[in-house]
GROMACS .gro file of C-alpha atoms in nm:
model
  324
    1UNK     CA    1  -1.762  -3.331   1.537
    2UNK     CA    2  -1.733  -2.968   1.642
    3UNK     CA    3  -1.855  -2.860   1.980
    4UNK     CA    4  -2.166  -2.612   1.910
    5UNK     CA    5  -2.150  -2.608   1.575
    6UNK     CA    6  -2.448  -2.815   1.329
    7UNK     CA    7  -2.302  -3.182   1.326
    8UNK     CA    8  -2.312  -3.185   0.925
    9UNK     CA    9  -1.984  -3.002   0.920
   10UNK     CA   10  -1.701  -3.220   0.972
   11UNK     CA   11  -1.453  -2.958   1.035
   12UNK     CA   12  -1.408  -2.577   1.034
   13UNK     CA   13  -1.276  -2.576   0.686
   14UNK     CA   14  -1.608  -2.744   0.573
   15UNK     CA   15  -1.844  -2.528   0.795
   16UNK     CA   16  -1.660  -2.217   0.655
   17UNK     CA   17  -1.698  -2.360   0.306
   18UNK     CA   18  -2.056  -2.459   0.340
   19UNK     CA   19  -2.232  -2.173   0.468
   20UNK     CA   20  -2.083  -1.983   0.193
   21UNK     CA   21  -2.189  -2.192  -0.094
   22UNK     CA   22  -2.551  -2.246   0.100
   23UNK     CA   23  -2.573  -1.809   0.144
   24UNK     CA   24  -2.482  -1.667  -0.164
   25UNK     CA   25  -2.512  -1.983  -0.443
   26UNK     CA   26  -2.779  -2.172  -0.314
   27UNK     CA   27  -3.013  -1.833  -0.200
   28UNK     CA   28  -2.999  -1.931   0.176
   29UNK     CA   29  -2.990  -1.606   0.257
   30UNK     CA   30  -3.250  -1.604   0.548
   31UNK     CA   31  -2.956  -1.836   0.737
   32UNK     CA   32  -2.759  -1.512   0.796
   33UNK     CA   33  -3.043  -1.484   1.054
   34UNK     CA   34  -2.852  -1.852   1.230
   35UNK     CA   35  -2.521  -1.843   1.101
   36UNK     CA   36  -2.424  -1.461   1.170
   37UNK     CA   37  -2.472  -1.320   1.515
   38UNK     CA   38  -2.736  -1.056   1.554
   39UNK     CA   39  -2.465  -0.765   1.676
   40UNK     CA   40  -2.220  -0.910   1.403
   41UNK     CA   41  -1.901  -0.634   1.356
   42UNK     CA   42  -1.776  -0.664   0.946
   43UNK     CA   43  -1.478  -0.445   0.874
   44UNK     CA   44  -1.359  -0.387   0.572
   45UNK     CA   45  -1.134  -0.094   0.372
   46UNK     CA   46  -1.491   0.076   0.304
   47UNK     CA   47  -1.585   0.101   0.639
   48UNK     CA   48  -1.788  -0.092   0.945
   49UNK     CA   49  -2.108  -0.237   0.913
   50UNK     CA   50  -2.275  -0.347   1.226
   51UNK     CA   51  -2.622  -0.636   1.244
   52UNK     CA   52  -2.669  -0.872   1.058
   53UNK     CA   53  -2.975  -0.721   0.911
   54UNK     CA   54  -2.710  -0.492   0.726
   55UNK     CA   55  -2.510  -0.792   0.621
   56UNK     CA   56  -2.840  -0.933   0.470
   57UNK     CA   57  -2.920  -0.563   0.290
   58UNK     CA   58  -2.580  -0.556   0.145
   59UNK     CA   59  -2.567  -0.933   0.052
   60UNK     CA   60  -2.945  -0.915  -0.143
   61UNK     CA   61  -2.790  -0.564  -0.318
   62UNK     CA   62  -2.488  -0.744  -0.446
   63UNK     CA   63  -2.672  -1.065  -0.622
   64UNK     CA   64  -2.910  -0.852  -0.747
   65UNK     CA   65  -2.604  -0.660  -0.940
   66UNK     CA   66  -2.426  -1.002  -1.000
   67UNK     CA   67  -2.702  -1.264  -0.982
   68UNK     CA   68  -2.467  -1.558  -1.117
   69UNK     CA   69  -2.158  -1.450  -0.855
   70UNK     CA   70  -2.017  -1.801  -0.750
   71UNK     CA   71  -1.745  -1.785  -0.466
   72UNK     CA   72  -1.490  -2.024  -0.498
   73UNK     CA   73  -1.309  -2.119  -0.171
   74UNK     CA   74  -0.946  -2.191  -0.298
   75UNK     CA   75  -0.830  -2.215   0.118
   76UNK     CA   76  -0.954  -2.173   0.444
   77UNK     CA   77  -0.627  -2.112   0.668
   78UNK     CA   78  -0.767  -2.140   1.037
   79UNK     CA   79  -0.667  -2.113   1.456
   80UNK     CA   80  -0.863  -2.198   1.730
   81UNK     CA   81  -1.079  -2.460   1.885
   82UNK     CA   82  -1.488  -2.493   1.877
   83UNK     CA   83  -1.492  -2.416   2.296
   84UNK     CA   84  -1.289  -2.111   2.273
   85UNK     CA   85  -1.368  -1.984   1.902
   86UNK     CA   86  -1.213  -2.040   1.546
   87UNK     CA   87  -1.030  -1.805   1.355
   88UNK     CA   88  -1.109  -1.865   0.985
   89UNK     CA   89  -0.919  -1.706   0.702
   90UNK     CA   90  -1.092  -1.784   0.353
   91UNK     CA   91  -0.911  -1.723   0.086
   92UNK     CA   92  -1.233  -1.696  -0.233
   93UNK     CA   93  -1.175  -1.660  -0.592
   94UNK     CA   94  -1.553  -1.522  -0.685
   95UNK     CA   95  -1.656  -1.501  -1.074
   96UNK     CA   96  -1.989  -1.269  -1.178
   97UNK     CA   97  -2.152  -1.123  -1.484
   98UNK     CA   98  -2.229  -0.779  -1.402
   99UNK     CA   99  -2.610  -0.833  -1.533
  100UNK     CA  100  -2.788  -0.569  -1.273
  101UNK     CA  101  -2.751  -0.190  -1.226
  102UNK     CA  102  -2.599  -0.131  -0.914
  103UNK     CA  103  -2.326   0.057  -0.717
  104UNK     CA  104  -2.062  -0.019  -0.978
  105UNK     CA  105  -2.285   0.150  -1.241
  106UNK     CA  106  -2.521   0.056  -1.537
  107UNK     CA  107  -2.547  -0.297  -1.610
  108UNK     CA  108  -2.219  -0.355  -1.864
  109UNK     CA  109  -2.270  -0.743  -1.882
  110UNK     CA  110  -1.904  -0.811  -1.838
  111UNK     CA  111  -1.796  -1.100  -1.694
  112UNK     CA  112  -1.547  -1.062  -1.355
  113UNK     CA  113  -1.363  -1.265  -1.148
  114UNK     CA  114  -1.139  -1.125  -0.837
  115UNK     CA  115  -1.036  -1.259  -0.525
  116UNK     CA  116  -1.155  -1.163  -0.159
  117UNK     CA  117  -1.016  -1.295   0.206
  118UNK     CA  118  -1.256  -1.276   0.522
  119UNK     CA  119  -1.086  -1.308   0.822
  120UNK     CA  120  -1.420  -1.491   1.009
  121UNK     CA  121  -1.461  -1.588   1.422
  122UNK     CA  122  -1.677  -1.804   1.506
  123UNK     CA  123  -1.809  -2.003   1.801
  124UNK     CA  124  -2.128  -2.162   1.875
  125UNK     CA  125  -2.239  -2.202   1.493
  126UNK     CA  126  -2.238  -1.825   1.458
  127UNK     CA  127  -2.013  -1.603   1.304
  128UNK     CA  128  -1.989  -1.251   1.530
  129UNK     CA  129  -1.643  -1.080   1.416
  130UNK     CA  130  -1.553  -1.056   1.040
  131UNK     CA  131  -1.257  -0.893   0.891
  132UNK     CA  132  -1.356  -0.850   0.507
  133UNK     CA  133  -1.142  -0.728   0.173
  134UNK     CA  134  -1.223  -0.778  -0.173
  135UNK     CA  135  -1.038  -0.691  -0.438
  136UNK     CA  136  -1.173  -0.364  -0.572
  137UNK     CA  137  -0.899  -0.293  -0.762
  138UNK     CA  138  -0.985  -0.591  -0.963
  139UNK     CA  139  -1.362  -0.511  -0.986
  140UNK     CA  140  -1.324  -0.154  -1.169
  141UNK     CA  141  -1.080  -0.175  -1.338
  142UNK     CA  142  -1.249  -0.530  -1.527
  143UNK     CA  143  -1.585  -0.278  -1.544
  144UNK     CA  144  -1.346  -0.035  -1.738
  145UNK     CA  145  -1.267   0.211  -1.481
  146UNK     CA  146  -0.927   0.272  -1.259
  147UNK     CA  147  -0.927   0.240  -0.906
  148UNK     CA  148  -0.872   0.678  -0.850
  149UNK     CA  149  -1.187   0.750  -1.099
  150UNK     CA  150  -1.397   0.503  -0.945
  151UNK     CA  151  -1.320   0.631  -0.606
  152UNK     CA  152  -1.358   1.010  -0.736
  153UNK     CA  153  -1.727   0.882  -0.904
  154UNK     CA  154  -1.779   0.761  -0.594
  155UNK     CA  155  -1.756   1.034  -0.328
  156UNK     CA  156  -1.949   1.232  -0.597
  157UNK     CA  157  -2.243   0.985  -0.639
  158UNK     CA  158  -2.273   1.009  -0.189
  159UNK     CA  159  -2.273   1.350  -0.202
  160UNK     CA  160  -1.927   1.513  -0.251
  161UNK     CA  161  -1.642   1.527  -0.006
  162UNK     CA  162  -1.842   1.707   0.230
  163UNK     CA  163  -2.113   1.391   0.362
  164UNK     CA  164  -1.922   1.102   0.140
  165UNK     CA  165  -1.825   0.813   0.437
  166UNK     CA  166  -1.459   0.746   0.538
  167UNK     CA  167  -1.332   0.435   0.481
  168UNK     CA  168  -1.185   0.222   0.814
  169UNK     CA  169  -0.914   0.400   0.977
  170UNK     CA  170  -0.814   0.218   1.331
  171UNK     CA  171  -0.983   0.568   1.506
  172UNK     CA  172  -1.314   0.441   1.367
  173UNK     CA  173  -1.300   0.072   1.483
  174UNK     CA  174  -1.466  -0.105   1.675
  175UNK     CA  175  -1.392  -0.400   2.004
  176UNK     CA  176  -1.559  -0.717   1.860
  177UNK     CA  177  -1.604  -1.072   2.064
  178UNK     CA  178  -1.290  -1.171   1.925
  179UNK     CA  179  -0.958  -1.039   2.042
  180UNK     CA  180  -0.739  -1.332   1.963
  181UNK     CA  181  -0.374  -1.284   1.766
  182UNK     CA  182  -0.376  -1.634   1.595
  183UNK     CA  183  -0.161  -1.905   1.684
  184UNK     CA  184   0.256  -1.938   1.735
  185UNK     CA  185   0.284  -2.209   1.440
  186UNK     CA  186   0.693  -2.114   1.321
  187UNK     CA  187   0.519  -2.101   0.971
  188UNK     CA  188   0.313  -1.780   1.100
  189UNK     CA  189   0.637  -1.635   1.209
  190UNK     CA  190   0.817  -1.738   0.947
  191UNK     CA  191   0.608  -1.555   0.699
  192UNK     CA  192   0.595  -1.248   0.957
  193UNK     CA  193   0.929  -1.220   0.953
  194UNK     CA  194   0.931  -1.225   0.585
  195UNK     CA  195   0.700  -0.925   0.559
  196UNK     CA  196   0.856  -0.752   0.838
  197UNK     CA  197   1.201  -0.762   0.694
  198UNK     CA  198   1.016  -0.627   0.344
  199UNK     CA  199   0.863  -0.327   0.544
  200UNK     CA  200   1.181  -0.254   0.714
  201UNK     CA  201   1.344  -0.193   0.320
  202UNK     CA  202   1.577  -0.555   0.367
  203UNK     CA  203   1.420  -0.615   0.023
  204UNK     CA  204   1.741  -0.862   0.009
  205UNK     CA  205   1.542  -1.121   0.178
  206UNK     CA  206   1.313  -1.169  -0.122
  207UNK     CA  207   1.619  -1.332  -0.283
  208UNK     CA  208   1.673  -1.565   0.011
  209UNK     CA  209   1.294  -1.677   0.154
  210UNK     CA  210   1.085  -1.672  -0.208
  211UNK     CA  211   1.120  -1.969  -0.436
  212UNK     CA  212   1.303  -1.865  -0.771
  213UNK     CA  213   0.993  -1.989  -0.956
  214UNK     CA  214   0.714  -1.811  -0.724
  215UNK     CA  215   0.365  -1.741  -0.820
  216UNK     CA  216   0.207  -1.384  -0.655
  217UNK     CA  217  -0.142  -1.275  -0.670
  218UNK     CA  218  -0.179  -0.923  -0.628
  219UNK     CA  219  -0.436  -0.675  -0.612
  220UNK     CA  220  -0.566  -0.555  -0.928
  221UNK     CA  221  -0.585  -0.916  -1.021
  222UNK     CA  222  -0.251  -0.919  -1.114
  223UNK     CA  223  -0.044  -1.252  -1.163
  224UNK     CA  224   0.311  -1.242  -1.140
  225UNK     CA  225   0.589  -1.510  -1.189
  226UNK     CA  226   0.953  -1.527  -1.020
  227UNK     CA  227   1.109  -1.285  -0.806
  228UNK     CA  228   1.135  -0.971  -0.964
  229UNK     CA  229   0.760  -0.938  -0.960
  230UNK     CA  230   0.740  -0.982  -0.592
  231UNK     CA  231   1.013  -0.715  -0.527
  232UNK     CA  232   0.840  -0.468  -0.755
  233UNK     CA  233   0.504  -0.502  -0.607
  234UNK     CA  234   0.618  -0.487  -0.254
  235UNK     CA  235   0.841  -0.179  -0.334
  236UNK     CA  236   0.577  -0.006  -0.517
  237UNK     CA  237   0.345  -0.026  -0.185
  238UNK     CA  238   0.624   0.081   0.102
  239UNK     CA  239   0.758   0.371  -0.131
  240UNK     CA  240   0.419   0.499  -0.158
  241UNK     CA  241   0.451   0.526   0.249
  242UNK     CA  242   0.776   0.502   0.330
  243UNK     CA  243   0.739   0.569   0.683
  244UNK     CA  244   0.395   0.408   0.786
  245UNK     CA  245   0.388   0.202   1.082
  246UNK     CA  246   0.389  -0.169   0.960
  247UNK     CA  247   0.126  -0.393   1.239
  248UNK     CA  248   0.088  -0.725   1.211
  249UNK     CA  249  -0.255  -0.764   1.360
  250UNK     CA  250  -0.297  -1.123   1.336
  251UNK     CA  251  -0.102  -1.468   1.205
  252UNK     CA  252  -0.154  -1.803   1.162
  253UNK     CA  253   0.044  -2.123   1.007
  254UNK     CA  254  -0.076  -2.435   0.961
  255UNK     CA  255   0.065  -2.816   0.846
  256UNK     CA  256  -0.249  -2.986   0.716
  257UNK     CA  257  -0.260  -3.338   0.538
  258UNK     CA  258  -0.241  -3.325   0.184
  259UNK     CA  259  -0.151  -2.921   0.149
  260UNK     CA  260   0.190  -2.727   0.180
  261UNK     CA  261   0.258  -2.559   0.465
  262UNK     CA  262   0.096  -2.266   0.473
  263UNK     CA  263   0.040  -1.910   0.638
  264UNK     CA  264  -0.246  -1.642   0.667
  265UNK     CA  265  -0.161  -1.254   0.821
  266UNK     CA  266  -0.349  -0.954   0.844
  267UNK     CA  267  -0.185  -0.643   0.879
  268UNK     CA  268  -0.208  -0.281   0.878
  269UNK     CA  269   0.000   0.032   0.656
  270UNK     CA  270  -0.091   0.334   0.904
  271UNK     CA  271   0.068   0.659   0.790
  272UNK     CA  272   0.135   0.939   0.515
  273UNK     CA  273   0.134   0.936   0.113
  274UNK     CA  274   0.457   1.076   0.118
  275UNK     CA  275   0.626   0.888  -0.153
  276UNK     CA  276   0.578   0.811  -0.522
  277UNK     CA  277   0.509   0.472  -0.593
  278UNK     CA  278   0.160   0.245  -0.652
  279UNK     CA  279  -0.052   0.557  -0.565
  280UNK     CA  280   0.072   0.865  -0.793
  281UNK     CA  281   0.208   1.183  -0.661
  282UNK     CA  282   0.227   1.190  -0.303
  283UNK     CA  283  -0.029   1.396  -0.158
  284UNK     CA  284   0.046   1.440   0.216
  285UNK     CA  285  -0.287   1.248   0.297
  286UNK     CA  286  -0.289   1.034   0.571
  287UNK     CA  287  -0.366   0.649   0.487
  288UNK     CA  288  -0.491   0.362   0.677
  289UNK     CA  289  -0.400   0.026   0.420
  290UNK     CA  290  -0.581  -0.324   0.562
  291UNK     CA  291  -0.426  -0.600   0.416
  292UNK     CA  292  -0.476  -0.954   0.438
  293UNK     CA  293  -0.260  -1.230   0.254
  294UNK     CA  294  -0.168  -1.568   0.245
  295UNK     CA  295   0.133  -1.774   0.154
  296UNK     CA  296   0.243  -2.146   0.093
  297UNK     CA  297   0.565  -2.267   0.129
  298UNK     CA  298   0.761  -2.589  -0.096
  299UNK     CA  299   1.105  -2.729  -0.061
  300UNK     CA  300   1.221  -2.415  -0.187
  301UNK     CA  301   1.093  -2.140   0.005
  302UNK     CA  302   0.783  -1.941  -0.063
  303UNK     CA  303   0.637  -2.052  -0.380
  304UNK     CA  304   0.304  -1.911  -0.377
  305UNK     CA  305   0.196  -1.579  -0.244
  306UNK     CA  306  -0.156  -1.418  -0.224
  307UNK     CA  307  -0.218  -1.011  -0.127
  308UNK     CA  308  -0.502  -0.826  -0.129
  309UNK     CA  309  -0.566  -0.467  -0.027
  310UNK     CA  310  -0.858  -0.213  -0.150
  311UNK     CA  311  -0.669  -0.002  -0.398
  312UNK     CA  312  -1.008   0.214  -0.464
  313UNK     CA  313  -1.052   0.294  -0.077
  314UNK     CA  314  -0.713   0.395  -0.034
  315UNK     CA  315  -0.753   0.620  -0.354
  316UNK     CA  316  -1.062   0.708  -0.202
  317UNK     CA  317  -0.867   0.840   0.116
  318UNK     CA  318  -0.613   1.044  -0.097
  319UNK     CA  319  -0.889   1.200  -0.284
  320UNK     CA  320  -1.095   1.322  -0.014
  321UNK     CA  321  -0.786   1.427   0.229
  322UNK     CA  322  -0.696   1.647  -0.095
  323UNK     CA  323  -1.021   1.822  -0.089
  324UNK     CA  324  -1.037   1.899   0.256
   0.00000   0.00000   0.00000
């Protein structure tokens, strides 16, 4: 049993797990009110949302756009302990029918399905620090549009470039309860050091730390087998800002009965479009990129590898640096 936290969960994992399932599928959406603190902080590449009255707004305005939406936890990569607080990072695969009108336009009736990691504390049964990306990228490009015109129809529908809101740059953020870095499992590192040697343009160690055969989920809900598609997609992002500072911002790894070993990081791109590469042109804008990802490692190295980053707020930041 978990100290503080409702004695059906047997673990973290299944608390994490469960709430989900009982908020969104099961229309317990009134147990925001117990299960997310009142002064909850969510980030994500869109912005800051503070209360959980807010979380509750936004959470009501996306079922009644996708009123089937089903979120599928494929992992929940954790750190922590119930006295101090739990670090939670939930790796979903979600699926919807885009049945309602709503912020991603007129009801088309297409059926989605995209992945999102939340980076969750919690202590005490409540959830009060929340690190949130979906994969927008994924979203409107499945609803027919590309990430740049959907972030251009965007900052026109709020009111031009003038009044539109800025997504999250670290300027904007905010100090939540949580201030923890993860834990110092060697998988954690390991993976760090994979991604640090990437951002530092040793793209050689793709050859030596990813499994010949390795699966990568990337944003845009793109799937990619073997090497070559890991190199490309990694290159595409760095030459797009070739000299943004890389922070890792948090890490965990974790050896868990029955699952591979396994790593979660969040991390940070902070710096200038300066280069051509996943984002057209470069435009001289300055960029703030939140990333989460995950990994899991086999008996040959990293085999399976999961990224996501909002490609339409980063578009979004382009755009409106270019009409400033």
């Amino acid at each position: 049993m978990m100290q503080g936290f409702d004695e059906r969960f047997r673990d973290f994992p299944d608390y994490i797990l469960g709430i989900t399932k009982e908020i969104w599928e099961d229309r317990g959406i009134a147990t925001l009110h117990r299960y997310y603190a009142p002064e909850i902080i969510v980030r994500s590449p869109a912005g800051i949302v503070v209360g959980n009255e807010a979380v509750i707004g936004a959470t009501m305005a996306t079922l009644a756009e996708f009123p089937d939406r089903t979120l599928l936890g494929e992992d929940v990569i954790w750190s922590g302990s119930p006295e101090v607080g739990m670090l939670s990072s939930h790796r979903l695969l979600s699926t919807a029918t885009h049945s309602g009108d709503g912020v991603y336009g007129k009801a088309t009736g297409k059926r989605l399905t995209y992945r999102i990691i939340a980076d969750c504390h919690a202590k005490a049964n409540q959830i009060d620090d929340e690190w949130l990306i979906r994969d927008q990228g994924a979203i409107v490009r499945q609803l027919g549009w590309t990430p740049e015109d959907y972030a251009a129809e965007m900052i026109a529908r709020e009111g031009g470039p003038e009044v539109a809101p800025r997504p999250f740059t670290t300027l904007g953020d905010m100090a939540g309860p949580y201030a923890g870095q993860g834990n110092d499992d060697p998988w954690g590192q390991q993976y760090a050091d994979i991604l640090s040697r990437i951002m530092d343009a040793d793209m050689a160690v793709i050859g030596t730390a990813y499994d010949r055969a390795v699966q990568s989920e990337y944003p845009g809900g793109v799937t990619g087998h073997g090497r070559g598609a890991v190199d490309g997609f990694w290159m595409r992002l760095r030459a797009a800002f070739p000299d943004a500072a890389f922070t890792i911002h948090h890490q965990i790894g974790r050896e868990d009965s029955a699952m591979p070993p396994r790593a979660a990081l969040r991390w940070s791109l902070e710096g200038v479009h300066s280069g051509w590469g996943g984002f057209g042109a470069p435009s001289g804008a300055r960029v703030h990129v939140m990333g989460a990802c995950h990994a899991e490692f086999g008996p040959w190295g990293l085999r399976r590898e999961y990224v996501l980053y909002d490609e339409v707020a980063i578009w979004k930041q382009i755009l409106l640096a270019g009409a400033g």
